CSV table of C-alpha atoms in Angstrom, one decimal:
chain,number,residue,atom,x,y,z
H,1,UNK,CA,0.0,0.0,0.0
H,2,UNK,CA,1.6,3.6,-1.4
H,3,UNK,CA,2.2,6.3,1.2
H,4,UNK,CA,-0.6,8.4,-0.3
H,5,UNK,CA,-3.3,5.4,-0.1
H,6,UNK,CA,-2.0,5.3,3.4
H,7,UNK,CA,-2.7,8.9,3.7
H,8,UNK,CA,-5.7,9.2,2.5
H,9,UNK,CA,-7.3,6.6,4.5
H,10,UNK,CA,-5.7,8.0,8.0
H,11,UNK,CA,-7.1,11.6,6.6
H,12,UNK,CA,-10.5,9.6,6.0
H,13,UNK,CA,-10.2,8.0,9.4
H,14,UNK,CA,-10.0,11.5,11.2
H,15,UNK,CA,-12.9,12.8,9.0
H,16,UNK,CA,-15.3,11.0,10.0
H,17,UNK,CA,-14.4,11.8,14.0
H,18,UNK,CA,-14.3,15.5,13.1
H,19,UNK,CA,-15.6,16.7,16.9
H,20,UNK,CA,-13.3,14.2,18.3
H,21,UNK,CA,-10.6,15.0,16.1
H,22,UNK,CA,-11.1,18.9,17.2
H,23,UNK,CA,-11.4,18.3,20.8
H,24,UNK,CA,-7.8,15.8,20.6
H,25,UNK,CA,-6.1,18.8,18.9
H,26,UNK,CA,-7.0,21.4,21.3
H,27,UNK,CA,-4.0,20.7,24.2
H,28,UNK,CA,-1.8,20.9,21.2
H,29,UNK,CA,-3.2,23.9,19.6
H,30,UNK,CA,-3.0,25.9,23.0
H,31,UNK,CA,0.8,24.6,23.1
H,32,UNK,CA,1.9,26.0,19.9
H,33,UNK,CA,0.0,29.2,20.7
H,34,UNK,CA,1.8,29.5,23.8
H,35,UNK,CA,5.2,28.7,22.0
H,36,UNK,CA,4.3,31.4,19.6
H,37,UNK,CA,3.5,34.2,22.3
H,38,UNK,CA,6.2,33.2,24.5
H,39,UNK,CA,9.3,33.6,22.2
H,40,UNK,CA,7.8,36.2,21.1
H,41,UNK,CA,7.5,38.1,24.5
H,42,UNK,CA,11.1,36.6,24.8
H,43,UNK,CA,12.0,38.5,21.9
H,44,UNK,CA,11.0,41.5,22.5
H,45,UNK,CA,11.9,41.7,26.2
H,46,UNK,CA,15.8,40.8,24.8
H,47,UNK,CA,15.1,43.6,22.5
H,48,UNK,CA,13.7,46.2,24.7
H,49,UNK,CA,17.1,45.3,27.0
H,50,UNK,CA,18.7,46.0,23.5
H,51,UNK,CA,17.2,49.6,22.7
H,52,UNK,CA,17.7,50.4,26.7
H,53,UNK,CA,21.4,49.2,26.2
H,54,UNK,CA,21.9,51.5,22.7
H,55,UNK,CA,20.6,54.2,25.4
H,56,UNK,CA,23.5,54.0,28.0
H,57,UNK,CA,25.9,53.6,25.4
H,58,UNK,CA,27.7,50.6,24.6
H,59,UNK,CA,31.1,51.9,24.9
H,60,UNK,CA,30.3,54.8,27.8
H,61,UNK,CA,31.8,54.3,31.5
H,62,UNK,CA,30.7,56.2,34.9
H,63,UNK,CA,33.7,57.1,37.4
H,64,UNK,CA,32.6,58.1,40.4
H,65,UNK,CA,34.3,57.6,44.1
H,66,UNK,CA,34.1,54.9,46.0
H,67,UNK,CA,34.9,54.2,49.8
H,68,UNK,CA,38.9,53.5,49.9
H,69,UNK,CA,39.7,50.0,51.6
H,70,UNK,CA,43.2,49.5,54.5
H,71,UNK,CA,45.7,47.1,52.9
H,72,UNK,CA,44.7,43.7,52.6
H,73,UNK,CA,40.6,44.5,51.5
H,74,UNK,CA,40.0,45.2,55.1
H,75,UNK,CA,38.1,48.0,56.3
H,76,UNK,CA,37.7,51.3,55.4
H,77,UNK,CA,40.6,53.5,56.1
H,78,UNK,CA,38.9,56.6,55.2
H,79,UNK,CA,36.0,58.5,52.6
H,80,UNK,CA,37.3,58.4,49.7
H,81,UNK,CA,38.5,62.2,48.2
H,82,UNK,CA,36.3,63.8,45.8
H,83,UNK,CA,37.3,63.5,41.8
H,84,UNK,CA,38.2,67.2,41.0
H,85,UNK,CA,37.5,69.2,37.4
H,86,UNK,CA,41.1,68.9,37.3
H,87,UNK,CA,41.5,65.2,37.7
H,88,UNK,CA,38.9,64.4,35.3
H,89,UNK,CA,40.5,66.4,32.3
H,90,UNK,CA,43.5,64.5,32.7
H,91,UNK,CA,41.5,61.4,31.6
H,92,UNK,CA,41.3,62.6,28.3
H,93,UNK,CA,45.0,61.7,28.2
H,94,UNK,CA,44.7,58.1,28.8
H,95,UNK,CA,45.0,55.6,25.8
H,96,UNK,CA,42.0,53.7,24.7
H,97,UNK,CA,39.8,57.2,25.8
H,98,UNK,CA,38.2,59.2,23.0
H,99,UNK,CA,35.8,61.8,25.2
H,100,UNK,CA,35.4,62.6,28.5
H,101,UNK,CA,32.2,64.5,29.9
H,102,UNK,CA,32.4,66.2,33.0
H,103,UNK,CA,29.7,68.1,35.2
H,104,UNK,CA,28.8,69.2,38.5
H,105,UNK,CA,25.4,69.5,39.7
H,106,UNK,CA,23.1,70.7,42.4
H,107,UNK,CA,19.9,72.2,43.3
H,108,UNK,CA,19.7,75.9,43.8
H,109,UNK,CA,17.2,78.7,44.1
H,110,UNK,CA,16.6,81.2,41.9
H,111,UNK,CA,15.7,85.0,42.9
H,112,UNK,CA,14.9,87.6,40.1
H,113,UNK,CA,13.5,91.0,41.9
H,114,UNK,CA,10.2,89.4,43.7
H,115,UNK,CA,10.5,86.1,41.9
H,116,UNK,CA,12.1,83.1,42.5
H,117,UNK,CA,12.3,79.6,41.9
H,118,UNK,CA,13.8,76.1,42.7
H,119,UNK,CA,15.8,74.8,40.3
H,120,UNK,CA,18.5,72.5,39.0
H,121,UNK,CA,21.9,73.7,38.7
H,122,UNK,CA,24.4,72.0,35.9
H,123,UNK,CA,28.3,73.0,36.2
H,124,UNK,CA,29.8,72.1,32.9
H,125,UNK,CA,33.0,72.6,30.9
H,126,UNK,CA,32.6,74.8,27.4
H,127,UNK,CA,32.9,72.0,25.4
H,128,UNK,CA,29.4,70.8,27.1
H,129,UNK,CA,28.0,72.0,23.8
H,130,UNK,CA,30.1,69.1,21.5
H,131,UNK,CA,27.0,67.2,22.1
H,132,UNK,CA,24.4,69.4,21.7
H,133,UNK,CA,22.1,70.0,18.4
H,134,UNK,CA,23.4,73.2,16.6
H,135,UNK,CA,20.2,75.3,17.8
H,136,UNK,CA,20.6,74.1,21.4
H,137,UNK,CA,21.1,78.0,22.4
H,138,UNK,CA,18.2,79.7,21.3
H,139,UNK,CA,19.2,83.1,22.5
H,140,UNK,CA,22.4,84.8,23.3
H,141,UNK,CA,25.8,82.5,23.7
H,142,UNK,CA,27.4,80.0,25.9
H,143,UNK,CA,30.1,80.5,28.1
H,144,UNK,CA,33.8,79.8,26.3
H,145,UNK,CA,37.2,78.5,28.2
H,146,UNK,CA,38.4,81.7,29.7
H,147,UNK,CA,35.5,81.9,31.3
H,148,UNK,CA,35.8,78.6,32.6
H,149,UNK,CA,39.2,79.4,33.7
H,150,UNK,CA,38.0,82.2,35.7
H,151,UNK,CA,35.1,80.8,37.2
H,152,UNK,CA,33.0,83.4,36.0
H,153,UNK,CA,29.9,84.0,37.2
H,154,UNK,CA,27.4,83.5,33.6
H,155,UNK,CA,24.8,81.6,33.2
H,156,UNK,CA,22.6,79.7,30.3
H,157,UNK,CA,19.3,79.5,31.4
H,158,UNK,CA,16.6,76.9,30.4
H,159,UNK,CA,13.1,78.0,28.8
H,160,UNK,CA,11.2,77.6,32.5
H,161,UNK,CA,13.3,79.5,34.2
H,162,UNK,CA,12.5,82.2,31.5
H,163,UNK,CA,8.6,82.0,31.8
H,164,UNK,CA,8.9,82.3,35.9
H,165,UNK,CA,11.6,84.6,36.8
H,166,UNK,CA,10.9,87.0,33.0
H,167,UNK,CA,7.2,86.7,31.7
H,168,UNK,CA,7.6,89.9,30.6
H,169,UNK,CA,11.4,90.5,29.5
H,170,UNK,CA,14.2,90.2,27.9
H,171,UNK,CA,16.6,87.6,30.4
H,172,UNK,CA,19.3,88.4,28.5
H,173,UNK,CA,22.2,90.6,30.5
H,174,UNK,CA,19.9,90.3,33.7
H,175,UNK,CA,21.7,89.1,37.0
H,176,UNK,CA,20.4,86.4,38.8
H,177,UNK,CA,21.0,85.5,42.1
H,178,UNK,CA,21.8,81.4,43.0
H,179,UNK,CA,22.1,80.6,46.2
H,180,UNK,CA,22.8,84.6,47.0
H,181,UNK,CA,25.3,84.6,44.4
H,182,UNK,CA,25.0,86.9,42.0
H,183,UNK,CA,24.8,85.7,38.0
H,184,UNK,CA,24.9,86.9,34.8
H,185,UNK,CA,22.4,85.2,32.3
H,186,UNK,CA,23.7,85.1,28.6
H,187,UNK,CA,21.7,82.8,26.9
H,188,UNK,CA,18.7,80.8,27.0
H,189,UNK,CA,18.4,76.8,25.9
H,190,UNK,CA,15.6,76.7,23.4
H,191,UNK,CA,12.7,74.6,24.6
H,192,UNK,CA,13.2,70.5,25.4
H,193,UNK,CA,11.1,67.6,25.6
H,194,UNK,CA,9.6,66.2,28.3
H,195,UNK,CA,9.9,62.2,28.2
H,196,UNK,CA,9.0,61.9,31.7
H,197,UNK,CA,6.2,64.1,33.2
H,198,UNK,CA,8.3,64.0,36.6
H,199,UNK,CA,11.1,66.1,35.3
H,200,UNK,CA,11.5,69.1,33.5
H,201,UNK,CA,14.5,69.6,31.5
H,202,UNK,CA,13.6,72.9,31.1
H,203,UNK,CA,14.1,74.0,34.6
H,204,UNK,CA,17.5,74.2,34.6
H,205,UNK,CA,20.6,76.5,34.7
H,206,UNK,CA,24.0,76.2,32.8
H,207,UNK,CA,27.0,77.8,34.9
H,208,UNK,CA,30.7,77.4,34.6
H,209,UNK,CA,32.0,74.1,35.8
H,210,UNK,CA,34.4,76.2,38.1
H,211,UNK,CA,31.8,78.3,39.1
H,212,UNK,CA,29.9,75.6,40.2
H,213,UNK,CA,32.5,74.2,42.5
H,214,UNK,CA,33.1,77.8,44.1
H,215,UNK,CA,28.8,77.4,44.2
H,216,UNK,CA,28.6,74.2,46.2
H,217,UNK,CA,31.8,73.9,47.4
H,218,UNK,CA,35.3,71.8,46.7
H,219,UNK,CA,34.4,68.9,48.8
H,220,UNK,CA,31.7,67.8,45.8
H,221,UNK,CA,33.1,65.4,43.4
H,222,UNK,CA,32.2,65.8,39.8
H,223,UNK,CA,30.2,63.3,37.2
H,224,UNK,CA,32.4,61.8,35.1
H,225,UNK,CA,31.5,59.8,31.6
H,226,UNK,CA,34.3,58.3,29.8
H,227,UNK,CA,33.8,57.1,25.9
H,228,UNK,CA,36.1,54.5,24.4
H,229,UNK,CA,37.1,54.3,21.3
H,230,UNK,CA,36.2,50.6,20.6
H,231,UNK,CA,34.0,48.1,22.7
H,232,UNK,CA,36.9,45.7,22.7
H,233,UNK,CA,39.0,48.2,24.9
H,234,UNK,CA,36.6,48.7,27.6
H,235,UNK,CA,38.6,46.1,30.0
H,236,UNK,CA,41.5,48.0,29.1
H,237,UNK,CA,40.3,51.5,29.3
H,238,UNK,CA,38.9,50.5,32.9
H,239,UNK,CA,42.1,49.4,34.2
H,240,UNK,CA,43.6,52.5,33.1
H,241,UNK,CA,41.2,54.8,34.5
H,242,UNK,CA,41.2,52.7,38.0
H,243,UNK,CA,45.7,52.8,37.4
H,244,UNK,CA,45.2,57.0,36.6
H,245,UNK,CA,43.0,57.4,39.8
H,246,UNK,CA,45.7,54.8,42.1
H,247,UNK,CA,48.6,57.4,40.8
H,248,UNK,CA,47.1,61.2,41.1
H,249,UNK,CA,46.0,59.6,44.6
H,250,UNK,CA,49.2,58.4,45.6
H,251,UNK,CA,46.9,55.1,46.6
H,252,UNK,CA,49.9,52.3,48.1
H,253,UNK,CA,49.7,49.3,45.6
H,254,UNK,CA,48.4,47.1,48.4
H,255,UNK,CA,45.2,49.3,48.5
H,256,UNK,CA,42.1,49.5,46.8
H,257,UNK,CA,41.6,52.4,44.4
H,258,UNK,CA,39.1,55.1,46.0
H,259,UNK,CA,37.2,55.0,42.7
H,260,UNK,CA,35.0,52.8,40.9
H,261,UNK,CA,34.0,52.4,37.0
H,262,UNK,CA,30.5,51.4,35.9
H,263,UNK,CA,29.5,49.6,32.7
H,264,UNK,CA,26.4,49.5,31.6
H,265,UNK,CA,27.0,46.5,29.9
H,266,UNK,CA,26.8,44.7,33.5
H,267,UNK,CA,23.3,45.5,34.2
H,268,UNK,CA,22.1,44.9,30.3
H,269,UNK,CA,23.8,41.8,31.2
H,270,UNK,CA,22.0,40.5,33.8
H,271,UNK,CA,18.7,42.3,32.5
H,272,UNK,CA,19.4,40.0,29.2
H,273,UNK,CA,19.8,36.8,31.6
H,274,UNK,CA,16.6,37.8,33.6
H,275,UNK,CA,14.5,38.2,30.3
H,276,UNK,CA,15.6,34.4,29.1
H,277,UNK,CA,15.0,32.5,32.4
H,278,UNK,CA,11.0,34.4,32.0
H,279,UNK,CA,11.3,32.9,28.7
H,280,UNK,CA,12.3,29.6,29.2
H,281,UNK,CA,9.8,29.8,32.0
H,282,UNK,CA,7.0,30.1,29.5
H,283,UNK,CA,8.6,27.7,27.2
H,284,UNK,CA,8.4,25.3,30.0
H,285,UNK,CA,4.4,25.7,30.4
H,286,UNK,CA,4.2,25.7,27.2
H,287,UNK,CA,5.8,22.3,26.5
H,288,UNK,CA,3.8,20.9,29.9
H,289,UNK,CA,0.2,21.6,27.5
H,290,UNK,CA,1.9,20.0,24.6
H,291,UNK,CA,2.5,16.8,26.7
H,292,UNK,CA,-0.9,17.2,27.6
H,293,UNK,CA,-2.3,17.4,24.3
H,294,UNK,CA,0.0,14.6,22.8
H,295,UNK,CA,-1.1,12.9,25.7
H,296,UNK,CA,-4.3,13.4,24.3
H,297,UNK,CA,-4.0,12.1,21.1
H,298,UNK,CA,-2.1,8.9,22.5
H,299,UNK,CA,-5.7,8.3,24.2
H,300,UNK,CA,-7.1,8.8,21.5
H,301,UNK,CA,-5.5,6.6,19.5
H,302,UNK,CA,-5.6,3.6,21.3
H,303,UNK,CA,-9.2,3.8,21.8
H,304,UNK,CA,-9.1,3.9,17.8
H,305,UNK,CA,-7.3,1.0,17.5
H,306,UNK,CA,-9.3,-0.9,19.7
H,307,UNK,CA,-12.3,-0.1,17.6
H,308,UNK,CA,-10.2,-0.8,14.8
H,309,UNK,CA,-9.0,-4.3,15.4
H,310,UNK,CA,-11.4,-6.2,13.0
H,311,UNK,CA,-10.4,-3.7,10.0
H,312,UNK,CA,-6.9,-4.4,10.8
H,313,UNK,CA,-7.2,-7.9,11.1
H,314,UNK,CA,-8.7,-7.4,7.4
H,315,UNK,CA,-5.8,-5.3,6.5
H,316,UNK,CA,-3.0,-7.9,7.3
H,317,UNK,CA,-5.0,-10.7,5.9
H,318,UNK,CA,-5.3,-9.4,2.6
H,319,UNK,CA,-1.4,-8.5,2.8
H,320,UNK,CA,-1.0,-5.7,4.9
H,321,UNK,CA,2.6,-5.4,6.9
H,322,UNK,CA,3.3,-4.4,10.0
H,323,UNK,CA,4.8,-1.1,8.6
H,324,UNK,CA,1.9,-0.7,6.8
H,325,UNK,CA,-0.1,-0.4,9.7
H,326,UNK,CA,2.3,1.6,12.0
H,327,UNK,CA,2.6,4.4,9.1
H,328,UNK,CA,-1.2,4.1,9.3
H,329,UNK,CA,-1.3,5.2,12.8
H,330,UNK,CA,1.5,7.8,12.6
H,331,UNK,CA,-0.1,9.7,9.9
H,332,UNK,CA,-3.5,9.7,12.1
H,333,UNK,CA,-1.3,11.2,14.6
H,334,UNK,CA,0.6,13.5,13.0
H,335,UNK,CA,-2.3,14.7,11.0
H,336,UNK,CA,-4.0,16.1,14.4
H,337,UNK,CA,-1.0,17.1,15.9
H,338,UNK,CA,0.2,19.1,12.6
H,339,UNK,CA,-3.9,20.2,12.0
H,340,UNK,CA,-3.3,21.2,15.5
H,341,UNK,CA,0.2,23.1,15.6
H,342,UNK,CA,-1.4,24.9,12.4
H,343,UNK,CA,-4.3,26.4,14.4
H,344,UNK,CA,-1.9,27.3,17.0
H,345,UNK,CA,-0.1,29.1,14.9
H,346,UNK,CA,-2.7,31.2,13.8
H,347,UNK,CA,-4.2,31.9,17.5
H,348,UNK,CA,-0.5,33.0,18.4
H,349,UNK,CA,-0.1,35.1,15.7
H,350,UNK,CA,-3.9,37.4,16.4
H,351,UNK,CA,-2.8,36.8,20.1
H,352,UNK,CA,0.1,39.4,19.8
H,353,UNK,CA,-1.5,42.0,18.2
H,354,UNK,CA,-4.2,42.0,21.1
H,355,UNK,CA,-1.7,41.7,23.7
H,356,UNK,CA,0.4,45.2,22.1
H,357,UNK,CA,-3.4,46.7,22.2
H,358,UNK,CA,-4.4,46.0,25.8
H,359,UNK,CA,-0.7,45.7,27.2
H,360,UNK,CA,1.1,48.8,25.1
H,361,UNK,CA,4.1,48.7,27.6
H,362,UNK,CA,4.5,45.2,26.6
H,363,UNK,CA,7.2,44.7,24.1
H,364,UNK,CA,6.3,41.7,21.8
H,365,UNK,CA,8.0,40.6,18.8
H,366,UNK,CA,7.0,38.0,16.3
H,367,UNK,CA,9.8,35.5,14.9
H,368,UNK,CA,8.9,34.3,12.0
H,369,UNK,CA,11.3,31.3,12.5
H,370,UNK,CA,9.3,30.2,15.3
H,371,UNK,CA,6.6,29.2,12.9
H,372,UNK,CA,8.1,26.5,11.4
H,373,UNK,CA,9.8,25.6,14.9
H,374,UNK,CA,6.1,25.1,16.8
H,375,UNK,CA,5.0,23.4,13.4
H,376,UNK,CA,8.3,20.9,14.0
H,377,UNK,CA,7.5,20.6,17.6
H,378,UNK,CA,3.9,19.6,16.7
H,379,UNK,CA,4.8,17.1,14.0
H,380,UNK,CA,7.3,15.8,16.8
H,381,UNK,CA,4.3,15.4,19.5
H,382,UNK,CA,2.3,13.7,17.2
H,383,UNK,CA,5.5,11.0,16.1
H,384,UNK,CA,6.4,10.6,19.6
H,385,UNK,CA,2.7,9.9,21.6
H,386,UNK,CA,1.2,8.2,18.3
H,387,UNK,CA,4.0,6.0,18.1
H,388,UNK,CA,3.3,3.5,20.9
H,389,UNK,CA,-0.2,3.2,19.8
H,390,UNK,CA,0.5,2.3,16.3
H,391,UNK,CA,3.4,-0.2,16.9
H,392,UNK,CA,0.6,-2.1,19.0
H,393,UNK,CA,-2.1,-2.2,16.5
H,394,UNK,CA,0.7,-3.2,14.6
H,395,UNK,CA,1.6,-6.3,16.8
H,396,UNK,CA,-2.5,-7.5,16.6
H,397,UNK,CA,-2.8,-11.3,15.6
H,398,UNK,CA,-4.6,-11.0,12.4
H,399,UNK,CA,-7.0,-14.2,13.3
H,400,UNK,CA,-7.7,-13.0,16.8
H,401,UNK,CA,-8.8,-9.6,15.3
H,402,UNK,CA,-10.9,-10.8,12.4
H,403,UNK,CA,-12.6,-12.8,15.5
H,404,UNK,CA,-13.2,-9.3,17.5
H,405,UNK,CA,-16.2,-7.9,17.7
């Protein structure tokens, strides 16, 4: 008997069983579905760790002190000392470093006549504006080396501070006072966006990075971001930083270095490793309601050959082989486990879309690879639970089962 005779009577076989056939295919169906939705949640959770990982920067480092450690790793000898303007800029010396940002920040208040207003205050080098889009000053200028070298007291002003301290003039070539200290606006930042309702970018003032340590006083370390030229170097470029910091210092070799060097590439890390365990999590319930379903089927097909033993005693007495039979039986099984794995493709695939509607934080992305993947895993269900039952009707006595009834 040809494979498509064989075929066509297993397809015949589940035809006339269609409610039964349905109700069989359903653990499967919900199996593949879940397969579908979970790599795709896993996708797109890897991906959103992705995007939030092009955010920090692949190749950008944060130096910041730490608390300095006695010889040996044993406790604390003292704070460690703050990283100084100074200390920073000679980073941009090291090998392996392309930029270095630098900043000093605080909150301040504001006072204008009979106005004022809390705001954030930003100490920054003149080369802050490297970074910047070309209309980042909407009026007036920024604030050049020299007067960075003398810690001069100007100021770049963001579009709040314009709307609450000058509804109804010019800002430029006013003095402001911050803090009591007396300030000099020269520009004004044109207007921002506002990602997050919680902060306003546009409340904010732009002095000297000088001035700003005369402002809140020496003791205040600076930010410090470090760009290497190449991802390959970070290693490197953090043992250099950590070897810069042990020598302008004068840290003892047996002692810890009073700084420390974050990489974002550690948290995306474990972020990444956070977002597969979820995933193989729902890969796991999903393959526990494909075992249920191919379960299914294995019942299913045993009943049918139990029904079946007088046609099968038929079939071997008029020449059928055992092969013959067992290929039956398979296709029967594959059949609703692949007629299965199809629908549960198709309920995956409108699932997603419903799931971005009602869940918009969610980030879901469909692989189309794992099509054919839960399609393989479904023929595989239907091989490995139908198998058992067909090699048994194979193994029927022809005589005994043309005596069944």
């Amino acid at each position: 008997m040809g494979f498509f005779d064989t075929l066509q009577t297993a397809l015949e076989s589940l035809a006339h069983n269609k409610l039964r056939s349905l109700l069989t295919t359903l653990g499967v169906i919900i199996g593949v579905a879940s397969v579908i939705v979970t790599l795709a949640l896993g996708t797109g959770a890897q991906e959103a760790v992705k995007e939030q990982f092009r955010g920090l920067g692949s190749n950008v480092l944060t130096v910041f002190p730490a608390m300095r450690m006695g010889a040996g790793g044993r406790n604390p000898s003292r704070e460690a000392r703050p990283i100084t303007y100074e200390e920073a800029q000679g980073l941009k010396d090291l090998p392996f470093i392309s930029q270095v940002k630098i900043s000093l920040g605080g909150g301040g208040t504001l006072v204008f006549g009979r106005e004022s207003l809390d705001s954030s205050i930003l100490g920054v080098p003149a080369d802050w504006l490297a970074d910047m889009p070309p209309d980042y000053i909407a009026q007036g200028e920024f604030f050049d080396e020299y007067d960075v070298e003398d810690a001069s007291r100007v100021a770049v002003i963001g579009q709040t501070v314009v709307r609450e301290l000058f509804p109804d003039q010019d800002p430029l070539g006013q003095q402001i006072r911050i803090n009591r200290v007396r300030f000099l606006v020269i520009g004004v930042i044109k207007e921002l966006g506002r990602p997050d309702p919680r902060v306003d970018p546009n409340n904010q003032v732009l002095i000297p990075i000088t001035a700003a340590a005369d402002l809140f006083g020496k003791d205040r370390s600076v930010s410090v971001q470090v760009r290497v030229r190449d991802e390959k170097e970070i290693d490197a470029a953090i043992e250099a930083i950590k070897d810069y910091f042990q020598e302008v210092h004068e840290i003892e070799p047996d002692e810890e270095v009073d700084v420390e060097v974050f990489n974002p590439r550690e948290i995306t890390r474990a972020q990444q490793e956070a977002a597969k365990t979820f995933a193989l999590l729902l890969v796991g319930l999903a393959v526990a309601s494909l075992v249920v379903g191919g379960i299914g089927i294995m019942n299913v097909m045993l009943v049918s050959a139990v029904k079946r033993t007088r046609e099968i005693g038929v079939r071997m007495a008029v020449g059928a082989s055992q092969w013959d039979i067992v290929r039956q039986f398979l296709i029967e099984a594959v059949a609703l486990s692949l007629s299965g794995g199809m629908l549960g493709v198709a309920v995956g695939i409108l699932a997603i879309p419903l799931l971005s509607r009602y869940k918009p934080d969610l980030s879901v992305v469909l692989t189309w690879e794992s099509i054919p993947m839960a399609c393989g895993v479904a023929v595989a269900v239907g091989i490995v639970f139908g198998l058992y039952p067909a090699v048994r009707a194979s193994r029927l006595d022809p005589v005994e089962a043309l005596r069944y009834e």
